PDB file of C-alpha atoms in Angstrom:
ATOM      1  CA  MET A  12      33.281 -12.385   6.717  1.00  0.00           C
ATOM      2  CA  SER A  13      33.327  -8.686   7.481  1.00  0.00           C
ATOM      3  CA  LYS A  14      30.646  -6.063   7.124  1.00  0.00           C
ATOM      4  CA  VAL A  15      30.934  -2.670   5.493  1.00  0.00           C
ATOM      5  CA  MET A  16      29.609   0.323   7.429  1.00  0.00           C
ATOM      6  CA  TRP A  17      27.601   2.857   5.442  1.00  0.00           C
ATOM      7  CA  LYS A  18      26.305   6.281   6.368  1.00  0.00           C
ATOM      8  CA  PRO A  19      22.882   6.215   8.060  1.00  0.00           C
ATOM      9  CA  GLY A  20      20.094   5.400   5.647  1.00  0.00           C
ATOM     10  CA  ASN A  21      17.002   3.315   5.119  1.00  0.00           C
ATOM     11  CA  MET A  22      17.958  -0.323   4.727  1.00  0.00           C
ATOM     12  CA  LEU A  23      14.927  -1.901   6.357  1.00  0.00           C
ATOM     13  CA  TYR A  24      14.063  -4.292   3.507  1.00  0.00           C
ATOM     14  CA  PRO A  25      11.961  -5.899   2.150  1.00  0.00           C
ATOM     15  CA  LEU A  26       9.000  -3.623   2.469  1.00  0.00           C
ATOM     16  CA  PRO A  27       5.334  -4.041   1.585  1.00  0.00           C
ATOM     17  CA  VAL A  28       4.664  -2.086  -1.611  1.00  0.00           C
ATOM     18  CA  VAL A  29       1.154  -0.702  -1.940  1.00  0.00           C
ATOM     19  CA  MET A  30      -0.826   1.491  -4.277  1.00  0.00           C
ATOM     20  CA  VAL A  31      -2.537   4.309  -2.384  1.00  0.00           C
ATOM     21  CA  SER A  32      -5.633   5.837  -3.972  1.00  0.00           C
ATOM     22  CA  CYS A  33      -6.783   9.267  -2.955  1.00  0.00           C
ATOM     23  CA  ALA A  34      -9.128  12.042  -4.066  1.00  0.00           C
ATOM     24  CA  ASP A  35      -9.504  15.774  -3.507  1.00  0.00           C
ATOM     25  CA  GLY A  36     -12.672  17.658  -2.618  1.00  0.00           C
ATOM     26  CA  ASP A  37     -13.408  18.335  -6.309  1.00  0.00           C
ATOM     27  CA  GLY A  38     -13.568  14.651  -7.243  1.00  0.00           C
ATOM     28  CA  ASN A  39     -10.125  14.423  -8.882  1.00  0.00           C
ATOM     29  CA  ASP A  40      -8.337  11.214  -7.903  1.00  0.00           C
ATOM     30  CA  ASN A  41      -4.959   9.563  -8.264  1.00  0.00           C
ATOM     31  CA  ILE A  42      -2.875   6.523  -7.354  1.00  0.00           C
ATOM     32  CA  LEU A  43       0.593   6.684  -5.920  1.00  0.00           C
ATOM     33  CA  THR A  44       2.910   3.824  -5.017  1.00  0.00           C
ATOM     34  CA  ILE A  45       4.331   3.727  -1.533  1.00  0.00           C
ATOM     35  CA  ALA A  46       6.792   1.359   0.069  1.00  0.00           C
ATOM     36  CA  TRP A  47       7.120   3.403   3.244  1.00  0.00           C
ATOM     37  CA  THR A  48       4.065   2.011   4.955  1.00  0.00           C
ATOM     38  CA  GLY A  49       3.408  -0.149   7.909  1.00  0.00           C
ATOM     39  CA  THR A  50       1.199  -1.350  10.743  1.00  0.00           C
ATOM     40  CA  ILE A  51       1.118   0.857  13.820  1.00  0.00           C
ATOM     41  CA  CYS A  52      -1.508  -0.496  16.151  1.00  0.00           C
ATOM     42  CA  SER A  53      -4.090  -3.278  16.286  1.00  0.00           C
ATOM     43  CA  ASP A  54      -6.498  -1.669  18.780  1.00  0.00           C
ATOM     44  CA  PRO A  55      -7.512   0.724  17.389  1.00  0.00           C
ATOM     45  CA  PRO A  56      -6.419  -0.558  13.981  1.00  0.00           C
ATOM     46  CA  MET A  57      -3.981   1.967  12.488  1.00  0.00           C
ATOM     47  CA  LEU A  58      -1.360   2.129   9.786  1.00  0.00           C
ATOM     48  CA  SER A  59       1.055   4.657   8.402  1.00  0.00           C
ATOM     49  CA  ILE A  60       2.121   5.929   5.015  1.00  0.00           C
ATOM     50  CA  SER A  61       4.906   8.422   4.291  1.00  0.00           C
ATOM     51  CA  VAL A  62       4.521  10.778   1.350  1.00  0.00           C
ATOM     52  CA  ARG A  63       6.893  13.391  -0.136  1.00  0.00           C
ATOM     53  CA  PRO A  64       5.144  16.847  -0.289  1.00  0.00           C
ATOM     54  CA  GLU A  65       6.292  17.112  -3.958  1.00  0.00           C
ATOM     55  CA  ARG A  66       4.080  14.173  -4.942  1.00  0.00           C
ATOM     56  CA  TYR A  67       0.879  15.037  -6.849  1.00  0.00           C
ATOM     57  CA  SER A  68      -1.246  13.067  -4.418  1.00  0.00           C
ATOM     58  CA  TYR A  69       0.063  14.908  -1.395  1.00  0.00           C
ATOM     59  CA  HIS A  70      -2.390  17.827  -1.715  1.00  0.00           C
ATOM     60  CA  MET A  71      -5.298  15.363  -2.036  1.00  0.00           C
ATOM     61  CA  ILE A  72      -4.446  13.632   1.206  1.00  0.00           C
ATOM     62  CA  GLU A  73      -3.818  16.975   2.908  1.00  0.00           C
ATOM     63  CA  GLU A  74      -7.187  18.271   1.726  1.00  0.00           C
ATOM     64  CA  THR A  75      -9.416  15.342   2.558  1.00  0.00           C
ATOM     65  CA  GLY A  76      -7.447  13.436   5.180  1.00  0.00           C
ATOM     66  CA  GLU A  77      -8.506  10.178   3.517  1.00  0.00           C
ATOM     67  CA  PHE A  78      -6.986   7.474   1.355  1.00  0.00           C
ATOM     68  CA  VAL A  79      -7.209   3.787   0.501  1.00  0.00           C
ATOM     69  CA  VAL A  80      -4.267   1.404   0.791  1.00  0.00           C
ATOM     70  CA  ASN A  81      -4.548  -1.216  -1.983  1.00  0.00           C
ATOM     71  CA  LEU A  82      -2.371  -4.312  -1.642  1.00  0.00           C
ATOM     72  CA  THR A  83      -0.336  -5.350  -4.663  1.00  0.00           C
ATOM     73  CA  THR A  84       0.285  -8.637  -6.435  1.00  0.00           C
ATOM     74  CA  GLU A  85       2.415 -10.145  -9.180  1.00  0.00           C
ATOM     75  CA  ALA A  86      -0.370  -9.388 -11.641  1.00  0.00           C
ATOM     76  CA  LEU A  87      -0.269  -5.710 -10.545  1.00  0.00           C
ATOM     77  CA  VAL A  88       3.528  -5.267 -10.544  1.00  0.00           C
ATOM     78  CA  ARG A  89       3.607  -3.237 -13.768  1.00  0.00           C
ATOM     79  CA  ALA A  90       0.809  -0.953 -12.531  1.00  0.00           C
ATOM     80  CA  THR A  91       2.492  -0.695  -9.131  1.00  0.00           C
ATOM     81  CA  ASP A  92       5.720   0.494 -10.719  1.00  0.00           C
ATOM     82  CA  PHE A  93       3.961   2.792 -13.229  1.00  0.00           C
ATOM     83  CA  CYS A  94       1.982   4.492 -10.484  1.00  0.00           C
ATOM     84  CA  GLY A  95       5.234   5.160  -8.643  1.00  0.00           C
ATOM     85  CA  VAL A  96       7.250   6.619 -11.523  1.00  0.00           C
ATOM     86  CA  LYS A  97       4.575   8.571 -13.444  1.00  0.00           C
ATOM     87  CA  SER A  98       2.815  11.648 -12.088  1.00  0.00           C
ATOM     88  CA  GLY A  99      -0.923  11.962 -11.951  1.00  0.00           C
ATOM     89  CA  LYS A 100      -0.638  15.606 -12.944  1.00  0.00           C
ATOM     90  CA  ASP A 101       0.536  14.415 -16.366  1.00  0.00           C
ATOM     91  CA  ILE A 102      -1.411  11.221 -16.934  1.00  0.00           C
ATOM     92  CA  ASP A 103      -4.531   9.301 -15.867  1.00  0.00           C
ATOM     93  CA  LYS A 104      -2.964   6.264 -14.221  1.00  0.00           C
ATOM     94  CA  TRP A 105      -6.323   4.479 -13.936  1.00  0.00           C
ATOM     95  CA  ARG A 106      -6.825   4.565 -17.679  1.00  0.00           C
ATOM     96  CA  GLU A 107      -3.187   3.889 -18.625  1.00  0.00           C
ATOM     97  CA  MET A 108      -2.952   0.832 -16.366  1.00  0.00           C
ATOM     98  CA  HIS A 109      -6.501  -0.430 -17.013  1.00  0.00           C
ATOM     99  CA  LEU A 110      -7.387  -0.179 -13.320  1.00  0.00           C
ATOM    100  CA  THR A 111     -10.989  -0.020 -12.190  1.00  0.00           C
ATOM    101  CA  ARG A 112     -12.285   2.507  -9.651  1.00  0.00           C
ATOM    102  CA  GLU A 113     -14.488   0.895  -7.066  1.00  0.00           C
ATOM    103  CA  LYS A 114     -16.557   2.960  -4.622  1.00  0.00           C
ATOM    104  CA  ALA A 115     -15.357   2.832  -1.059  1.00  0.00           C
ATOM    105  CA  ASP A 116     -17.874   2.634   1.748  1.00  0.00           C
ATOM    106  CA  LEU A 117     -16.530   5.225   4.144  1.00  0.00           C
ATOM    107  CA  VAL A 118     -14.071   7.466   2.316  1.00  0.00           C
ATOM    108  CA  LYS A 119     -14.327   9.489  -0.909  1.00  0.00           C
ATOM    109  CA  ALA A 120     -11.161   7.995  -2.421  1.00  0.00           C
ATOM    110  CA  PRO A 121     -11.865   5.123  -4.758  1.00  0.00           C
ATOM    111  CA  MET A 122     -10.547   1.604  -4.166  1.00  0.00           C
ATOM    112  CA  ILE A 123      -8.680  -0.349  -6.848  1.00  0.00           C
ATOM    113  CA  LYS A 124     -10.956  -3.233  -7.826  1.00  0.00           C
ATOM    114  CA  GLU A 125      -8.056  -5.409  -9.056  1.00  0.00           C
ATOM    115  CA  SER A 126      -6.359  -5.301  -5.673  1.00  0.00           C
ATOM    116  CA  PRO A 127      -7.115  -8.308  -3.387  1.00  0.00           C
ATOM    117  CA  VAL A 128      -7.323  -6.097  -0.286  1.00  0.00           C
ATOM    118  CA  ASN A 129      -8.398  -2.470   0.070  1.00  0.00           C
ATOM    119  CA  ILE A 130      -7.971  -0.635   3.357  1.00  0.00           C
ATOM    120  CA  GLU A 131     -10.018   2.534   3.839  1.00  0.00           C
ATOM    121  CA  CYS A 132      -8.152   5.047   6.036  1.00  0.00           C
ATOM    122  CA  ARG A 133      -8.672   8.410   7.699  1.00  0.00           C
ATOM    123  CA  VAL A 134      -5.705  10.472   8.874  1.00  0.00           C
ATOM    124  CA  ALA A 135      -5.539  10.670  12.671  1.00  0.00           C
ATOM    125  CA  GLU A 136      -2.191  12.452  12.871  1.00  0.00           C
ATOM    126  CA  ARG A 137       0.294  14.074  10.540  1.00  0.00           C
ATOM    127  CA  LYS A 138       4.010  14.213  11.263  1.00  0.00           C
ATOM    128  CA  ASN A 139       6.366  16.346   9.189  1.00  0.00           C
ATOM    129  CA  LEU A 140       9.617  14.327   9.329  1.00  0.00           C
ATOM    130  CA  GLY A 141      11.876  16.078   6.817  1.00  0.00           C
ATOM    131  CA  SER A 142      11.775  14.635   3.315  1.00  0.00           C
ATOM    132  CA  HIS A 143       8.429  12.925   3.992  1.00  0.00           C
ATOM    133  CA  VAL A 144       5.229  13.577   5.862  1.00  0.00           C
ATOM    134  CA  MET A 145       4.006  10.545   7.797  1.00  0.00           C
ATOM    135  CA  TYR A 146       0.287  10.043   8.058  1.00  0.00           C
ATOM    136  CA  LEU A 147      -0.863   7.947  11.016  1.00  0.00           C
ATOM    137  CA  ALA A 148      -4.242   6.715   9.917  1.00  0.00           C
ATOM    138  CA  GLU A 149      -7.193   4.947  11.469  1.00  0.00           C
ATOM    139  CA  VAL A 150      -8.341   1.888   9.514  1.00  0.00           C
ATOM    140  CA  LEU A 151     -12.055   2.408   8.908  1.00  0.00           C
ATOM    141  CA  ALA A 152     -12.795  -0.705   6.782  1.00  0.00           C
ATOM    142  CA  VAL A 153     -11.044  -3.564   5.113  1.00  0.00           C
ATOM    143  CA  HIS A 154     -12.331  -5.124   1.868  1.00  0.00           C
ATOM    144  CA  ALA A 155     -11.026  -8.583   0.900  1.00  0.00           C
ATOM    145  CA  ASP A 156     -11.714 -10.302  -2.437  1.00  0.00           C
ATOM    146  CA  GLU A 157     -13.823 -13.375  -1.751  1.00  0.00           C
ATOM    147  CA  LYS A 158     -11.967 -15.415  -4.375  1.00  0.00           C
ATOM    148  CA  TYR A 159      -9.084 -15.681  -1.858  1.00  0.00           C
ATOM    149  CA  MET A 160     -11.277 -17.215   0.866  1.00  0.00           C
ATOM    150  CA  ASP A 161     -10.855 -20.910   1.452  1.00  0.00           C
ATOM    151  CA  LYS A 162     -13.647 -23.378   2.331  1.00  0.00           C
ATOM    152  CA  ASN A 163     -13.242 -22.493   6.028  1.00  0.00           C
ATOM    153  CA  ARG A 164     -13.616 -18.769   5.211  1.00  0.00           C
ATOM    154  CA  LYS A 165      -9.939 -18.130   5.992  1.00  0.00           C
ATOM    155  CA  PHE A 166      -8.462 -15.383   3.856  1.00  0.00           C
ATOM    156  CA  ARG A 167      -5.489 -16.688   1.850  1.00  0.00           C
ATOM    157  CA  LEU A 168      -3.594 -13.582   0.618  1.00  0.00           C
ATOM    158  CA  GLU A 169      -0.728 -15.864  -0.452  1.00  0.00           C
ATOM    159  CA  ASP A 170      -2.976 -17.177  -3.245  1.00  0.00           C
ATOM    160  CA  ALA A 171      -3.018 -13.637  -4.698  1.00  0.00           C
ATOM    161  CA  ASN A 172       0.789 -13.728  -5.070  1.00  0.00           C
ATOM    162  CA  PRO A 173       1.622 -10.560  -3.091  1.00  0.00           C
ATOM    163  CA  ILE A 174       4.806  -8.639  -3.818  1.00  0.00           C
ATOM    164  CA  VAL A 175       7.373  -6.744  -1.753  1.00  0.00           C
ATOM    165  CA  TYR A 176       9.957  -4.135  -2.593  1.00  0.00           C
ATOM    166  CA  SER A 177      13.640  -4.376  -1.729  1.00  0.00           C
ATOM    167  CA  HIS A 178      16.235  -1.737  -2.598  1.00  0.00           C
ATOM    168  CA  GLY A 179      14.777  -0.910  -6.035  1.00  0.00           C
ATOM    169  CA  ILE A 180      13.523  -4.393  -6.947  1.00  0.00           C
ATOM    170  CA  TYR A 181      10.072  -5.958  -6.719  1.00  0.00           C
ATOM    171  CA  PHE A 182       9.941  -9.543  -5.480  1.00  0.00           C
ATOM    172  CA  SER A 183       7.204 -12.130  -5.157  1.00  0.00           C
ATOM    173  CA  LEU A 184       6.936 -13.874  -1.868  1.00  0.00           C
ATOM    174  CA  GLY A 185       8.428 -17.360  -1.640  1.00  0.00           C
ATOM    175  CA  LYS A 186       7.556 -20.546   0.126  1.00  0.00           C
ATOM    176  CA  GLU A 187       6.085 -20.786   3.610  1.00  0.00           C
ATOM    177  CA  LEU A 188       8.800 -21.254   6.204  1.00  0.00           C
ATOM    178  CA  GLY A 189       6.634 -21.638   9.319  1.00  0.00           C
ATOM    179  CA  THR A 190       3.715 -20.182  11.168  1.00  0.00           C
ATOM    180  CA  PHE A 191       3.559 -17.840  14.157  1.00  0.00           C
ATOM    181  CA  GLY A 192       4.590 -19.824  17.199  1.00  0.00           C
ATOM    182  CA  CYS A 193       6.308 -22.617  15.264  1.00  0.00           C
ATOM    183  CA  SER A 194       9.518 -22.198  17.304  1.00  0.00           C
ATOM    184  CA  VAL A 195       7.778 -23.138  20.558  1.00  0.00           C
ATOM    185  CA  LYS A 196       5.145 -25.540  19.253  1.00  0.00           C
ATOM    186  CA  LYS A 197       5.327 -29.042  20.647  1.00  0.00           C
ATOM    187  CA  ARG A 198       5.783 -31.740  18.036  1.00  0.00           C
TER     188      ARG A 198
END
């Protein structure tokens, strides 16, 4: 079997797909869908999102330096897609997708109540990288829906049916294949 070489591009798939909620200083808010996101550091806890300056939400993040990353699920796949293809300058995505604003504790941007995990963030650094601006953000707080806690108080995100994005397609996550360290665990 041979491989075909393509010009340089982004083929790091699958990706987490999240809905980012943000607000400006006047109280206007919006939701945008982002697949270019990731963990940066665990101590201090930090993550990144990359946003095109043409996006309606860009000015909100620039103005306040705050946002909330809301994890997505199979139940939210339609809203996830809608919030990525429709502009908040033209439509109220909250109303159209029947999403509920929930007050965050530390940032002005609202959280999405229907999301199983909401991550409150404050921009620590901004990097203009060409087509996108990458925001390196400090994680200020994490909110997890209690209905996904098991009897031992372990959070079970898999019970929420999280989704990922791969080259234009949303996928649900499949079966468990192993746990961290399974390759070296003694039997």
